């Protein structure tokens, strides 16, 4: 059987045969389907890209029906158990697990770039004391492009390499500085003897002690959370990164756009919303009342549902396990009981069963973040730090893909045409 699709245009009676490859047809193959010489040709209409592949990618594989997530072919469960964040970031970016020497060099390159220019401190001090840290992160990462004008040479592989190290290395520093700014606390410079996660905790929590020693269980929990959040193929923020980067703007500007996309409550801002929702529910006994409200369309059950996963998000399962280890150190977060009850009731309810709505990564991550001592505003920032590896990998793949061009969707125009301008004084 040929790998083709036969289309009959009932308007003209003509038949067309278009090739099928990788389960897709090329939208441009539809253009030949026309009613006459003045017809532009057929387009596909897909608001929100619900059934459109925008690229070929070899980075992250998701089987949403089976709840499978793999980075470069490696199951997320194995990476969360055995890998470190920097090793996983290397895997995502270069497509293979590093050798010992490669990992050492990569770790050195990232560690070497953790410091930020002193002017960044002044820049951050310009924000109000109560500025949302995600707003500060978006603004500051975008501002990095003014510190590294060489970043505009996006077609130069050496420049791409340098910006890759800088972006991954500096995100935790900017994030920690934003947190300290909110707290009115002095900024803590990176401690390059610590691990990627340990250094981040040091920049957040270090006070007057000569050296901050992270609790190994909490440090590992942060590593695991970072691994789980490192990439997730063509989600809203990855799409923003690719789309902005496709105009050949520098990767800091593109990362600012990606982080801005992540900020929204339907994407990376959902973990913040989950905690606000759990706080509002306040008691296990009130869960049925809230579930009823969500079903009637009065708000959404935040942390539930996913465009791709129609099964339990594998990351949510791992986070649930990690939470138990964290609570042994920090004490149990009472929000967990409300979340467990919410999950139990929702998963037994026809509304959620029929729509295949399961907990996603954001449902339990906020509960750990809160137990670790983070205010809710920091939750999307904690997501953005590790996702930077994914954004950079997506951007690098897009830049070097000969099939990619500047992203420029079509529209179906529904507005007025051919109006005649009426001067202001003559308008009724
Ligand atoms: N609570 C209640 N109902 C929901 C929820 C929810 N969390 N999510 C979807 N639904 C319902 C919708 O109302 C719709 O019902 P209908 O068919 O009766 O109209 C149906 O399920 C399908 O929902 P859509 O919005 O069409 O699904 P979509 O794929 O566009 O949205 C999304 C996915 C945005 C994640 C959605 O499930 C949602 O808003 N969830 C809550 C926010 C959230 O947790 N976001 C984090 C996602 S993970 C991430 O970005 C890292």
Coordinates of C-alpha atoms and ligand atoms in Angstrom, one line a residue:
X1 CA 0.0 0.0 0.0
X2 CA 1.5 3.4 -0.9
X3 CA 2.2 5.9 1.8
X4 CA -0.1 8.5 0.3
X5 CA -3.3 10.3 1.0
X6 CA -5.9 10.7 -1.8
X7 CA -8.0 13.8 -1.5
X8 CA -11.0 14.6 -3.6
X9 CA -12.0 18.2 -3.7
X10 CA -15.8 18.0 -4.0
X11 CA -15.9 21.7 -5.2
X12 CA -14.1 20.8 -8.4
X13 CA -14.2 17.0 -8.5
X14 CA -10.4 16.9 -8.8
X15 CA -8.4 14.3 -7.0
X16 CA -4.9 14.8 -5.5
X17 CA -2.4 12.4 -4.0
X18 CA -0.1 13.7 -1.3
X19 CA 2.7 11.8 0.4
X20 CA 2.5 10.7 4.0
X21 CA 5.7 10.5 6.0
X22 CA 6.1 9.9 9.8
X23 CA 2.3 10.0 10.1
X24 CA 2.0 13.5 8.7
X25 CA 1.2 15.2 5.5
X26 CA 2.9 18.5 4.5
X27 CA 0.5 21.4 5.0
X28 CA 2.1 23.0 1.9
X29 CA 0.9 20.0 -0.2
X30 CA -2.6 21.3 0.3
X31 CA -1.8 24.5 -1.4
X32 CA -2.1 22.9 -4.9
X33 CA -5.8 22.3 -4.1
X34 CA -7.5 25.2 -5.7
X35 CA -10.9 26.1 -7.2
X36 CA -9.3 28.3 -10.0
X37 CA -6.3 30.4 -10.8
X38 CA -7.4 33.2 -8.4
X39 CA -7.8 30.9 -5.5
X40 CA -4.9 31.1 -3.0
X41 CA -5.0 27.3 -2.4
X42 CA -6.1 25.2 0.6
X43 CA -4.6 25.8 4.0
X44 CA -5.0 23.9 7.2
X45 CA -6.6 25.7 10.2
X46 CA -5.2 24.7 13.6
X47 CA -5.6 27.3 16.3
X48 CA -3.3 26.4 19.3
X49 CA -1.5 23.9 17.1
X50 CA -3.5 21.0 18.5
X51 CA -2.7 18.7 15.6
X52 CA 0.2 20.3 13.8
X53 CA 3.9 19.2 14.1
X54 CA 6.0 22.4 13.8
X55 CA 9.4 20.7 13.6
X56 CA 11.2 17.4 13.5
X57 CA 13.0 16.9 16.8
X58 CA 15.2 14.2 18.3
X59 CA 15.3 15.6 21.9
X60 CA 12.3 14.5 23.9
X61 CA 9.8 11.7 23.3
X62 CA 6.4 11.7 25.0
X63 CA 3.7 9.0 24.6
X64 CA 0.8 10.8 26.3
X65 CA -1.6 7.9 26.3
X66 CA 0.9 5.6 28.0
X67 CA 2.5 8.2 30.3
X68 CA 6.0 7.8 28.8
X69 CA 8.6 10.5 28.8
X70 CA 12.1 10.0 27.5
X71 CA 15.0 12.5 27.0
X72 CA 17.1 11.3 23.9
X73 CA 15.6 7.9 24.4
X74 CA 16.4 7.5 28.1
X75 CA 13.3 7.0 30.3
X76 CA 12.8 9.9 32.8
X77 CA 12.5 7.3 35.7
X78 CA 16.1 6.2 35.1
X79 CA 17.5 9.7 34.8
X80 CA 15.7 10.8 37.9
X81 CA 17.1 7.9 39.8
X82 CA 20.7 7.8 38.5
X83 CA 21.6 11.0 36.8
X84 CA 22.5 14.6 37.9
X85 CA 21.0 17.7 36.5
X86 CA 24.1 18.7 34.6
X87 CA 24.6 15.3 33.1
X88 CA 20.9 15.3 32.0
X89 CA 21.4 18.8 30.6
X90 CA 24.4 17.5 28.6
X91 CA 22.3 14.6 27.3
X92 CA 19.5 16.9 26.2
X93 CA 21.8 19.3 24.5
X94 CA 24.3 17.0 22.8
X95 CA 22.1 13.9 22.4
X96 CA 24.3 11.4 24.3
X97 CA 25.4 10.7 27.8
X98 CA 28.8 12.2 28.4
X99 CA 32.0 10.3 29.1
X100 CA 33.7 11.1 32.4
X101 CA 36.0 13.6 30.7
X102 CA 33.2 15.2 28.8
X103 CA 31.2 15.6 32.0
X104 CA 34.1 17.1 33.8
X105 CA 34.7 19.6 31.0
X106 CA 31.0 20.4 30.7
X107 CA 30.7 20.9 34.5
X108 CA 33.8 23.1 34.5
X109 CA 32.4 25.2 31.7
X110 CA 29.0 25.7 33.4
X111 CA 30.6 26.4 36.8
X112 CA 33.0 28.9 35.3
X113 CA 30.1 31.0 34.1
X114 CA 27.9 31.1 37.2
X115 CA 28.9 34.7 38.1
X116 CA 27.0 37.6 36.6
X117 CA 28.3 41.0 35.7
X118 CA 28.1 43.4 38.7
X119 CA 25.8 45.7 36.8
X120 CA 23.2 42.9 36.9
X121 CA 23.0 43.5 40.6
X122 CA 22.2 47.1 40.0
X123 CA 19.7 46.1 37.4
X124 CA 17.9 43.8 39.9
X125 CA 18.0 46.5 42.6
X126 CA 16.0 48.7 40.3
X127 CA 13.0 46.4 40.7
X128 CA 10.5 47.1 43.5
X129 CA 11.0 45.2 46.7
X130 CA 7.9 43.2 46.0
X131 CA 8.4 42.5 42.3
X132 CA 7.4 39.0 41.2
X133 CA 10.6 37.1 40.9
X134 CA 9.5 35.6 37.6
X135 CA 9.1 39.1 36.2
X136 CA 12.6 39.9 37.4
X137 CA 13.9 36.7 35.8
X138 CA 12.3 37.4 32.5
X139 CA 13.6 41.0 32.4
X140 CA 17.1 40.1 33.6
X141 CA 17.7 37.2 31.2
X142 CA 16.6 39.4 28.4
X143 CA 19.0 42.1 29.6
X144 CA 21.9 39.6 29.3
X145 CA 21.8 40.1 25.6
X146 CA 23.1 43.6 26.2
X147 CA 26.1 42.2 28.2
X148 CA 26.9 39.6 25.5
X149 CA 26.5 41.3 22.1
X150 CA 28.5 38.4 20.6
X151 CA 25.4 36.3 21.2
X152 CA 23.8 37.7 18.1
X153 CA 26.1 35.5 15.9
X154 CA 23.6 32.7 16.1
X155 CA 25.0 30.9 13.1
X156 CA 28.5 30.6 14.7
X157 CA 28.7 27.3 16.5
X158 CA 31.3 28.6 19.0
X159 CA 29.1 31.5 19.9
X160 CA 26.2 29.1 20.4
X161 CA 28.3 27.0 22.7
X162 CA 29.3 30.0 24.8
X163 CA 25.7 31.2 25.2
X164 CA 24.7 27.7 26.1
X165 CA 27.1 27.6 29.0
X166 CA 26.3 31.1 30.1
X167 CA 22.5 30.6 30.0
X168 CA 22.5 27.4 32.0
X169 CA 25.0 28.7 34.5
X170 CA 23.5 32.2 35.1
X171 CA 19.8 31.3 35.5
X172 CA 20.2 30.0 39.1
X173 CA 22.3 33.1 40.0
X174 CA 19.7 35.5 38.6
X175 CA 16.9 33.5 40.2
X176 CA 18.6 33.5 43.6
X177 CA 19.4 37.2 43.4
X178 CA 15.7 37.9 42.6
X179 CA 14.7 35.9 45.7
X180 CA 17.2 37.8 47.9
X181 CA 16.0 41.1 46.5
X182 CA 12.4 40.2 47.5
X183 CA 13.7 39.4 51.0
X184 CA 15.9 42.5 51.3
X185 CA 18.9 40.2 51.8
X186 CA 22.4 40.7 50.4
X187 CA 23.2 38.8 47.3
X188 CA 25.3 35.7 47.8
X189 CA 27.9 35.0 45.1
X190 CA 28.1 31.5 43.6
X191 CA 30.1 28.9 45.4
X192 CA 31.7 26.9 42.6
X193 CA 32.9 24.1 44.9
X194 CA 29.2 23.0 45.3
X195 CA 27.1 21.1 42.9
X196 CA 24.7 22.9 40.5
X197 CA 21.8 22.4 42.9
X198 CA 23.9 22.8 46.1
X199 CA 25.3 26.2 44.8
X200 CA 21.7 27.3 44.1
X201 CA 20.7 26.5 47.6
X202 CA 23.7 28.3 48.9
X203 CA 22.9 31.5 46.9
X204 CA 19.4 31.3 48.4
X205 CA 19.9 30.5 52.0
X206 CA 23.5 31.3 53.0
X207 CA 23.6 33.8 55.9
X208 CA 26.7 34.6 57.9
X209 CA 28.3 31.2 57.9
X210 CA 31.7 31.0 56.1
X211 CA 30.5 28.1 53.9
X212 CA 27.0 26.9 53.3
X213 CA 26.6 23.1 53.4
X214 CA 23.4 21.9 51.7
X215 CA 21.5 19.0 53.3
X216 CA 22.3 16.1 50.9
X217 CA 18.6 14.9 50.8
X218 CA 17.3 18.3 49.9
X219 CA 20.1 18.9 47.4
X220 CA 19.2 15.6 45.7
X221 CA 15.5 16.5 45.8
X222 CA 16.3 19.7 43.9
X223 CA 18.4 17.8 41.4
X224 CA 15.6 15.4 40.8
X225 CA 13.1 18.3 40.3
X226 CA 15.5 19.9 37.9
X227 CA 15.9 16.7 35.9
X228 CA 12.1 16.3 35.7
X229 CA 11.7 19.8 34.4
X230 CA 14.6 19.9 32.0
X231 CA 12.6 19.5 28.7
X232 CA 9.1 18.6 27.5
X233 CA 9.2 18.9 23.7
X234 CA 7.0 21.4 21.9
X235 CA 5.2 23.0 24.8
X236 CA 4.2 26.7 24.9
X237 CA 7.6 28.0 26.1
X238 CA 9.7 25.8 23.8
X239 CA 7.5 27.0 21.0
X240 CA 8.1 30.6 22.1
X241 CA 11.9 29.9 22.2
X242 CA 11.9 28.4 18.7
X243 CA 9.5 31.0 17.3
X244 CA 11.5 34.0 18.6
X245 CA 14.8 32.4 17.8
X246 CA 13.7 31.7 14.3
X247 CA 14.0 35.4 13.5
X248 CA 17.7 35.0 14.4
X249 CA 17.4 37.1 17.5
X250 CA 20.0 36.3 20.2
X251 CA 19.3 33.4 22.6
X252 CA 18.9 35.6 25.7
X253 CA 16.0 37.5 24.1
X254 CA 14.5 34.2 23.0
X255 CA 14.9 32.7 26.5
X256 CA 13.2 35.8 27.9
X257 CA 10.3 35.1 25.6
X258 CA 10.3 31.4 26.6
X259 CA 10.3 32.3 30.3
X260 CA 7.5 34.8 29.7
X261 CA 5.5 32.0 28.2
X262 CA 6.3 29.7 31.1
X263 CA 5.1 32.4 33.5
X264 CA 1.4 31.9 32.6
X265 CA -0.9 30.0 34.9
X266 CA -1.8 27.4 32.2
X267 CA 1.9 26.5 31.9
X268 CA 4.7 26.9 34.4
X269 CA 2.7 29.2 36.6
X270 CA 0.3 26.4 37.4
X271 CA 2.4 25.2 40.3
X272 CA 1.9 28.6 42.0
X273 CA -1.8 28.3 41.3
X274 CA -2.0 24.8 42.7
X275 CA -0.7 26.0 46.1
X276 CA -3.0 29.0 46.1
X277 CA -5.9 26.6 45.3
X278 CA -4.9 24.2 48.1
X279 CA -4.6 27.1 50.5
X280 CA -8.0 28.3 49.6
X281 CA -9.5 24.8 50.0
X282 CA -7.8 24.7 53.4
X283 CA -9.3 21.5 54.7
X284 CA -9.7 17.9 53.3
X285 CA -13.4 18.1 54.1
X286 CA -13.9 20.9 51.6
X287 CA -12.5 19.0 48.7
X288 CA -15.8 17.6 47.4
X289 CA -17.3 21.1 47.3
X290 CA -14.4 22.4 45.3
X291 CA -14.4 19.5 42.9
X292 CA -18.1 20.3 42.2
X293 CA -17.1 23.9 41.4
X294 CA -14.4 22.8 39.0
X295 CA -16.8 20.5 37.2
X296 CA -19.3 23.3 36.8
X297 CA -16.6 25.4 35.1
X298 CA -16.0 27.7 38.1
X299 CA -12.3 27.7 37.9
X300 CA -10.1 24.7 37.0
X301 CA -8.5 22.1 39.1
X302 CA -5.0 23.4 38.8
X303 CA -2.2 20.8 38.3
X304 CA -4.7 18.6 36.5
X305 CA -5.0 17.9 32.8
X306 CA -2.5 18.2 30.0
X307 CA -2.5 18.8 26.3
X308 CA -0.4 15.7 25.6
X309 CA -0.7 13.4 28.7
X310 CA -4.0 11.5 28.8
X311 CA -2.7 9.3 31.5
X312 CA -0.8 9.9 34.8
X313 CA 2.1 12.3 34.1
X314 CA 5.2 10.2 34.9
X315 CA 6.9 13.2 36.4
X316 CA 4.1 13.6 39.0
X317 CA 4.7 10.0 40.1
X318 CA 8.4 10.6 40.7
X319 CA 7.7 13.9 42.5
X320 CA 5.2 12.2 44.8
X321 CA 8.0 9.8 45.9
X322 CA 10.5 12.6 46.3
X323 CA 8.1 14.5 48.5
X324 CA 8.2 11.7 51.1
X325 CA 12.0 11.9 51.3
X326 CA 11.9 15.7 51.6
X327 CA 9.2 15.6 54.3
X328 CA 11.4 13.3 56.4
X329 CA 13.8 16.3 56.7
X330 CA 11.4 19.3 56.6
X331 CA 8.3 17.7 58.3
X332 CA 5.1 16.9 56.4
X333 CA 3.5 19.7 54.5
X334 CA -0.2 19.7 55.5
X335 CA -1.1 20.7 51.9
X336 CA -0.2 17.1 50.9
X337 CA -3.3 15.7 52.6
X338 CA -5.6 18.1 50.8
X339 CA -3.8 17.3 47.5
X340 CA -4.0 13.5 48.0
X341 CA -7.7 13.8 48.8
X342 CA -8.2 16.0 45.7
X343 CA -6.5 13.5 43.5
X344 CA -8.5 10.6 45.0
X345 CA -11.8 12.2 44.5
X346 CA -11.0 13.6 41.0
X347 CA -9.7 10.2 39.7
X348 CA -12.9 8.5 40.8
X349 CA -15.1 11.2 39.2
X350 CA -16.7 10.7 35.7
X351 CA -16.0 14.3 34.7
X352 CA -12.2 13.8 35.1
X353 CA -12.3 10.1 33.9
X354 CA -14.1 11.0 30.7
X355 CA -11.8 13.9 29.9
X356 CA -8.7 11.9 30.9
X357 CA -7.6 14.5 33.4
X358 CA -4.8 13.3 35.6
X359 CA -2.3 15.1 37.9
X360 CA 0.5 16.8 35.9
X361 CA 4.0 17.8 37.0
X362 CA 2.7 20.9 38.8
X363 CA 0.3 19.2 41.1
X364 CA 2.9 18.0 43.6
X365 CA 6.0 20.0 42.8
X366 CA 4.6 23.1 44.7
X367 CA 4.1 21.1 47.8
X368 CA 7.8 20.2 47.9
X369 CA 8.9 23.7 47.0
X370 CA 6.8 25.0 49.9
X371 CA 8.3 22.4 52.3
X372 CA 11.7 23.5 51.2
X373 CA 10.8 27.0 52.3
X374 CA 10.1 28.7 48.9
X375 CA 7.3 31.3 48.7
X376 CA 4.8 30.5 45.9
X377 CA 6.1 33.3 43.7
X378 CA 9.3 31.4 43.3
X379 CA 7.7 28.2 41.9
X380 CA 7.7 29.2 38.2
X381 CA 11.3 30.5 38.7
X382 CA 12.3 27.0 40.0
X383 CA 10.7 25.6 36.8
X384 CA 12.5 28.0 34.5
X385 CA 16.1 27.3 35.9
X386 CA 16.2 23.6 34.7
X387 CA 14.0 24.2 31.6
X388 CA 16.7 26.5 30.3
X389 CA 18.6 23.4 29.2
X390 CA 15.5 22.3 27.2
X391 CA 15.0 25.7 25.7
X392 CA 18.6 25.9 24.6
X393 CA 18.5 22.4 23.1
X394 CA 15.3 23.3 21.2
X395 CA 16.9 26.5 20.0
X396 CA 20.1 24.8 18.8
X397 CA 18.1 22.2 17.0
X398 CA 16.0 24.8 15.3
X399 CA 19.0 27.0 14.2
X400 CA 20.7 24.1 12.6
X401 CA 17.7 22.5 10.9
X402 CA 17.8 23.3 7.2
X403 CA 14.0 22.9 6.9
X404 CA 13.3 25.7 9.4
X405 CA 12.7 29.3 8.4
X406 CA 11.3 32.3 10.3
X407 CA 8.1 31.1 12.0
X408 CA 5.2 32.8 10.4
X409 CA 1.8 31.2 10.6
X410 CA -1.0 32.0 8.2
X411 CA -4.4 33.4 9.3
X412 CA -8.0 33.2 8.2
X413 CA -8.9 36.8 7.8
X414 CA -12.4 37.6 9.2
X415 CA -12.3 41.4 9.3
X416 CA -13.6 44.2 7.0
X417 CA -12.1 45.1 3.6
X418 CA -11.8 48.2 1.4
X419 CA -13.1 50.8 3.9
X420 CA -12.7 54.5 3.0
X421 CA -11.1 56.7 5.6
X422 CA -13.4 59.2 7.2
X423 CA -11.8 62.3 8.9
X424 CA -12.3 62.4 12.7
X425 CA -14.7 65.4 12.5
X426 CA -17.0 63.7 10.1
X427 CA -17.5 60.4 12.0
X428 CA -20.9 59.9 13.6
Ligands
LIG1 N1 -10.0 21.3 35.6 C1 -11.3 21.1 35.2 N2 -11.6 20.9 33.8 C2 -10.6 20.8 33.0 C3 -9.2 20.9 33.4 C4 -8.9 21.2 34.8 N3 -7.7 21.3 35.2 N4 -8.4 20.8 32.3 C5 -9.2 20.6 31.3 N5 -10.5 20.6 31.7 C6 -11.7 20.3 30.8 C7 -12.0 21.5 30.0 O1 -12.9 22.3 30.6 C8 -12.6 20.8 28.7 O2 -13.9 20.3 29.1 P1 -15.1 20.4 27.9 O3 -14.6 19.3 26.9 O4 -16.3 20.0 28.7 O5 -15.1 21.8 27.4 C9 -11.7 19.5 28.6 O6 -11.3 19.2 29.9 C10 -10.5 19.7 27.7 O7 -9.8 20.8 28.1 P2 -9.0 21.8 27.2 O8 -8.8 23.1 27.9 O9 -9.6 21.8 25.8 O10 -7.6 21.0 27.1 P3 -6.2 21.6 26.6 O11 -5.4 20.5 26.1 O12 -6.4 22.8 25.8 O13 -5.6 22.2 28.0 C11 -4.4 22.5 30.0 C12 -4.6 21.6 28.7 C13 -4.2 23.9 29.6 C14 -3.1 22.0 30.7 C15 -5.6 22.3 30.9 O14 -5.8 20.9 31.2 C16 -5.6 23.2 32.1 O15 -6.0 24.3 32.1 N6 -5.1 22.6 33.3 C17 -4.9 23.4 34.5 C18 -3.7 24.2 34.4 C19 -2.4 23.3 34.6 O16 -2.3 22.5 35.5 N7 -1.4 23.6 33.7 C20 -0.1 22.9 33.8 C21 0.0 22.0 32.6 S1 1.6 21.2 32.7 C22 2.7 22.3 32.3 O17 2.5 23.2 31.5 C23 4.0 22.2 32.9

